[in-house]
Amino acid sequence: MYGAGIAGMFVLSFIIGLTGALAPGPTLIATITASMREGWTVGPRIVIGHMAIEALFVLFILVGLAEFIIPYSAYIAFAGGISLVFFGAITLRSAPAASLEVPAGEVLTSPYLAGVLTSASNPYFWLWWLTIGAGFLLDGVRGGYLMAMAFMAGHWLADLGWFTFVSVGIGRGRSIFSVHAYRRVISACGILLVLFGIYYIASFLPSLA
C-alpha cells in the first residue's frame, strides 16, 4: 500500500509538474533562445538551475516551516486547488496565441544562471510553490519523507523531460515540434489544470468544514 502511495504521488506530481512546466513564461523563452544558438543541451542545463532554486525553496518549507504550516495544510491545499483552476483558465485562454517565436532583444549568458533567474523572477513560480506545490509537498510530509521525495522526483522529471524536448525540437530546426502541436498541448494541459483543481478543492472541502 505504501509503495502504491509513493508511486501514485510520483505519477500525480509528474502530471501536475508537466502542466506547470508547459505554461509559457521566461524559462521557456530562455530555453528557446539558447537552443537556437547552443543546441539541445541547453534544456537540461536550464532545468538544473531551475531545480537549484526549487531545492532551496523545498528545504525552507520542510526544515523551516513544515511544523508550523502543517496545521494549515488543508487551507493551503484549498488555495492550491483554486490556483490550479485559475492558471488552467489562463492557460486555455493563452493557448490560441501561444508561440515559439523568440522576442527581440532576449539575451542569455549561462543556461544554469538563466534557469535560476527566470524562475526567481517569475511570479507564477512563487505563487505555484506557495499554493499548489506547498499543498502537495505537505501531503508528502504527512505520508513520510519518501512520499515527499517521490513528489519532487516526479516534479523534476516533468521539468527535465519538457525542457529537454523543447530544446531538442528547437535545436533540430523545429522538425519534431510545430507551433500548432504546441498550442494543442497547451490547451490539453489547461483542461488538466482545471480538472485537477476541481478535484483538489473537492478533496479538502470536508477538512475546512
PDB file of N, CA and C in Angstrom, residues 90-132:
ATOM      1  N   ILE A  90      -6.270  30.525 -17.436  1.00  0.00           N
ATOM      2  CA  ILE A  90      -5.315  31.402 -18.120  1.00  0.00           C
ATOM      3  C   ILE A  90      -4.598  30.645 -19.239  1.00  0.00           C
ATOM      4  N   THR A  91      -4.207  29.399 -18.948  1.00  0.00           N
ATOM      5  CA  THR A  91      -3.518  28.588 -19.954  1.00  0.00           C
ATOM      6  C   THR A  91      -4.401  28.346 -21.167  1.00  0.00           C
ATOM      7  N   LEU A  92      -5.675  28.011 -20.931  1.00  0.00           N
ATOM      8  CA  LEU A  92      -6.607  27.795 -22.041  1.00  0.00           C
ATOM      9  C   LEU A  92      -6.792  29.075 -22.861  1.00  0.00           C
ATOM     10  N   ARG A  93      -6.868  30.190 -22.166  1.00  0.00           N
ATOM     11  CA  ARG A  93      -7.062  31.457 -22.859  1.00  0.00           C
ATOM     12  C   ARG A  93      -5.842  31.833 -23.709  1.00  0.00           C
ATOM     13  N   SER A  94      -4.644  31.486 -23.223  1.00  0.00           N
ATOM     14  CA  SER A  94      -3.424  31.869 -23.941  1.00  0.00           C
ATOM     15  C   SER A  94      -3.048  30.886 -25.046  1.00  0.00           C
ATOM     16  N   ALA A  95      -3.647  29.688 -25.039  1.00  0.00           N
ATOM     17  CA  ALA A  95      -3.249  28.639 -25.977  1.00  0.00           C
ATOM     18  C   ALA A  95      -3.349  29.044 -27.452  1.00  0.00           C
ATOM     19  N   PRO A  96      -4.450  29.690 -27.897  1.00  0.00           N
ATOM     20  CA  PRO A  96      -4.556  30.009 -29.328  1.00  0.00           C
ATOM     21  C   PRO A  96      -3.469  30.949 -29.838  1.00  0.00           C
ATOM     22  N   ALA A  97      -2.897  31.755 -28.946  1.00  0.00           N
ATOM     23  CA  ALA A  97      -1.869  32.708 -29.363  1.00  0.00           C
ATOM     24  C   ALA A  97      -0.465  32.291 -28.926  1.00  0.00           C
ATOM     25  N   ALA A  98      -0.331  31.111 -28.302  1.00  0.00           N
ATOM     26  CA  ALA A  98       0.986  30.659 -27.836  1.00  0.00           C
ATOM     27  C   ALA A  98       1.940  30.532 -29.014  1.00  0.00           C
ATOM     28  N   SER A  99       3.182  30.942 -28.813  1.00  0.00           N
ATOM     29  CA  SER A  99       4.151  30.969 -29.910  1.00  0.00           C
ATOM     30  C   SER A  99       5.512  30.477 -29.449  1.00  0.00           C
ATOM     31  N   LEU A 100       6.246  29.922 -30.403  1.00  0.00           N
ATOM     32  CA  LEU A 100       7.627  29.510 -30.145  1.00  0.00           C
ATOM     33  C   LEU A 100       8.622  30.541 -30.677  1.00  0.00           C
ATOM     34  N   GLU A 101       8.100  31.683 -31.117  1.00  0.00           N
ATOM     35  CA  GLU A 101       8.981  32.729 -31.621  1.00  0.00           C
ATOM     36  C   GLU A 101       9.726  33.383 -30.469  1.00  0.00           C
ATOM     37  N   VAL A 102      10.941  33.813 -30.709  1.00  0.00           N
ATOM     38  CA  VAL A 102      11.771  34.445 -29.694  1.00  0.00           C
ATOM     39  C   VAL A 102      11.615  35.952 -29.752  1.00  0.00           C
ATOM     40  N   PRO A 103      11.226  36.598 -28.650  1.00  0.00           N
ATOM     41  CA  PRO A 103      11.105  38.061 -28.647  1.00  0.00           C
ATOM     42  C   PRO A 103      12.443  38.720 -28.937  1.00  0.00           C
ATOM     43  N   ALA A 104      12.387  39.840 -29.640  1.00  0.00           N
ATOM     44  CA  ALA A 104      13.620  40.564 -29.959  1.00  0.00           C
ATOM     45  C   ALA A 104      14.270  41.074 -28.689  1.00  0.00           C
ATOM     46  N   GLY A 105      15.605  41.034 -28.680  1.00  0.00           N
ATOM     47  CA  GLY A 105      16.337  41.569 -27.551  1.00  0.00           C
ATOM     48  C   GLY A 105      16.606  40.591 -26.427  1.00  0.00           C
ATOM     49  N   GLU A 106      16.111  39.351 -26.543  1.00  0.00           N
ATOM     50  CA  GLU A 106      16.367  38.370 -25.487  1.00  0.00           C
ATOM     51  C   GLU A 106      17.835  37.957 -25.514  1.00  0.00           C
ATOM     52  N   VAL A 107      18.497  38.035 -24.351  1.00  0.00           N
ATOM     53  CA  VAL A 107      19.910  37.698 -24.259  1.00  0.00           C
ATOM     54  C   VAL A 107      20.111  36.675 -23.147  1.00  0.00           C
ATOM     55  N   LEU A 108      20.929  35.665 -23.424  1.00  0.00           N
ATOM     56  CA  LEU A 108      21.183  34.628 -22.424  1.00  0.00           C
ATOM     57  C   LEU A 108      22.681  34.433 -22.292  1.00  0.00           C
ATOM     58  N   THR A 109      23.180  34.343 -21.084  1.00  0.00           N
ATOM     59  CA  THR A 109      24.599  34.067 -20.883  1.00  0.00           C
ATOM     60  C   THR A 109      24.753  32.603 -20.491  1.00  0.00           C
ATOM     61  N   SER A 110      24.739  32.295 -19.211  1.00  0.00           N
ATOM     62  CA  SER A 110      24.854  30.918 -18.747  1.00  0.00           C
ATOM     63  C   SER A 110      23.474  30.293 -18.620  1.00  0.00           C
ATOM     64  N   PRO A 111      23.245  29.108 -19.247  1.00  0.00           N
ATOM     65  CA  PRO A 111      21.941  28.436 -19.106  1.00  0.00           C
ATOM     66  C   PRO A 111      21.607  28.118 -17.652  1.00  0.00           C
ATOM     67  N   TYR A 112      22.631  27.741 -16.858  1.00  0.00           N
ATOM     68  CA  TYR A 112      22.382  27.438 -15.444  1.00  0.00           C
ATOM     69  C   TYR A 112      21.859  28.683 -14.724  1.00  0.00           C
ATOM     70  N   LEU A 113      22.521  29.814 -14.957  1.00  0.00           N
ATOM     71  CA  LEU A 113      22.102  31.066 -14.333  1.00  0.00           C
ATOM     72  C   LEU A 113      20.729  31.487 -14.848  1.00  0.00           C
ATOM     73  N   ALA A 114      20.491  31.257 -16.136  1.00  0.00           N
ATOM     74  CA  ALA A 114      19.185  31.595 -16.707  1.00  0.00           C
ATOM     75  C   ALA A 114      18.080  30.806 -16.022  1.00  0.00           C
ATOM     76  N   GLY A 115      18.338  29.533 -15.706  1.00  0.00           N
ATOM     77  CA  GLY A 115      17.342  28.723 -15.005  1.00  0.00           C
ATOM     78  C   GLY A 115      17.003  29.282 -13.643  1.00  0.00           C
ATOM     79  N   VAL A 116      18.025  29.792 -12.947  1.00  0.00           N
ATOM     80  CA  VAL A 116      17.809  30.391 -11.623  1.00  0.00           C
ATOM     81  C   VAL A 116      17.047  31.710 -11.740  1.00  0.00           C
ATOM     82  N   LEU A 117      17.536  32.590 -12.612  1.00  0.00           N
ATOM     83  CA  LEU A 117      16.978  33.936 -12.689  1.00  0.00           C
ATOM     84  C   LEU A 117      15.562  33.958 -13.263  1.00  0.00           C
ATOM     85  N   THR A 118      15.322  33.155 -14.299  1.00  0.00           N
ATOM     86  CA  THR A 118      13.980  33.163 -14.889  1.00  0.00           C
ATOM     87  C   THR A 118      12.950  32.543 -13.945  1.00  0.00           C
ATOM     88  N   SER A 119      13.396  31.638 -13.081  1.00  0.00           N
ATOM     89  CA  SER A 119      12.482  31.065 -12.091  1.00  0.00           C
ATOM     90  C   SER A 119      12.194  32.077 -10.983  1.00  0.00           C
ATOM     91  N   ALA A 120      13.260  32.666 -10.446  1.00  0.00           N
ATOM     92  CA  ALA A 120      13.122  33.595  -9.324  1.00  0.00           C
ATOM     93  C   ALA A 120      12.347  34.854  -9.707  1.00  0.00           C
ATOM     94  N   SER A 121      12.408  35.251 -10.983  1.00  0.00           N
ATOM     95  CA  SER A 121      11.745  36.483 -11.412  1.00  0.00           C
ATOM     96  C   SER A 121      10.322  36.246 -11.918  1.00  0.00           C
ATOM     97  N   ASN A 122       9.869  34.988 -11.880  1.00  0.00           N
ATOM     98  CA  ASN A 122       8.549  34.648 -12.410  1.00  0.00           C
ATOM     99  C   ASN A 122       7.527  34.578 -11.272  1.00  0.00           C
ATOM    100  N   PRO A 123       6.549  35.494 -11.225  1.00  0.00           N
ATOM    101  CA  PRO A 123       5.543  35.447 -10.153  1.00  0.00           C
ATOM    102  C   PRO A 123       4.779  34.123 -10.120  1.00  0.00           C
ATOM    103  N   TYR A 124       4.579  33.514 -11.287  1.00  0.00           N
ATOM    104  CA  TYR A 124       3.889  32.219 -11.356  1.00  0.00           C
ATOM    105  C   TYR A 124       4.630  31.181 -10.525  1.00  0.00           C
ATOM    106  N   PHE A 125       5.962  31.209 -10.575  1.00  0.00           N
ATOM    107  CA  PHE A 125       6.784  30.254  -9.834  1.00  0.00           C
ATOM    108  C   PHE A 125       6.507  30.351  -8.339  1.00  0.00           C
ATOM    109  N   TRP A 126       6.518  31.568  -7.808  1.00  0.00           N
ATOM    110  CA  TRP A 126       6.321  31.750  -6.372  1.00  0.00           C
ATOM    111  C   TRP A 126       4.892  31.408  -5.956  1.00  0.00           C
ATOM    112  N   LEU A 127       3.932  31.842  -6.743  1.00  0.00           N
ATOM    113  CA  LEU A 127       2.546  31.547  -6.406  1.00  0.00           C
ATOM    114  C   LEU A 127       2.276  30.047  -6.479  1.00  0.00           C
ATOM    115  N   TRP A 128       2.859  29.372  -7.471  1.00  0.00           N
ATOM    116  CA  TRP A 128       2.681  27.921  -7.615  1.00  0.00           C
ATOM    117  C   TRP A 128       3.226  27.192  -6.391  1.00  0.00           C
ATOM    118  N   TRP A 129       4.419  27.570  -5.944  1.00  0.00           N
ATOM    119  CA  TRP A 129       5.035  26.869  -4.820  1.00  0.00           C
ATOM    120  C   TRP A 129       4.391  27.214  -3.485  1.00  0.00           C
ATOM    121  N   LEU A 130       3.864  28.414  -3.358  1.00  0.00           N
ATOM    122  CA  LEU A 130       3.220  28.792  -2.094  1.00  0.00           C
ATOM    123  C   LEU A 130       1.810  28.225  -1.956  1.00  0.00           C
ATOM    124  N   THR A 131       1.257  27.738  -3.064  1.00  0.00           N
ATOM    125  CA  THR A 131      -0.105  27.194  -3.011  1.00  0.00           C
ATOM    126  C   THR A 131      -0.115  25.737  -3.458  1.00  0.00           C
ATOM    127  N   ILE A 132      -0.030  25.498  -4.761  1.00  0.00           N
ATOM    128  CA  ILE A 132      -0.101  24.143  -5.310  1.00  0.00           C
ATOM    129  C   ILE A 132       1.046  23.279  -4.794  1.00  0.00           C
TER     130      ILE A 132
END
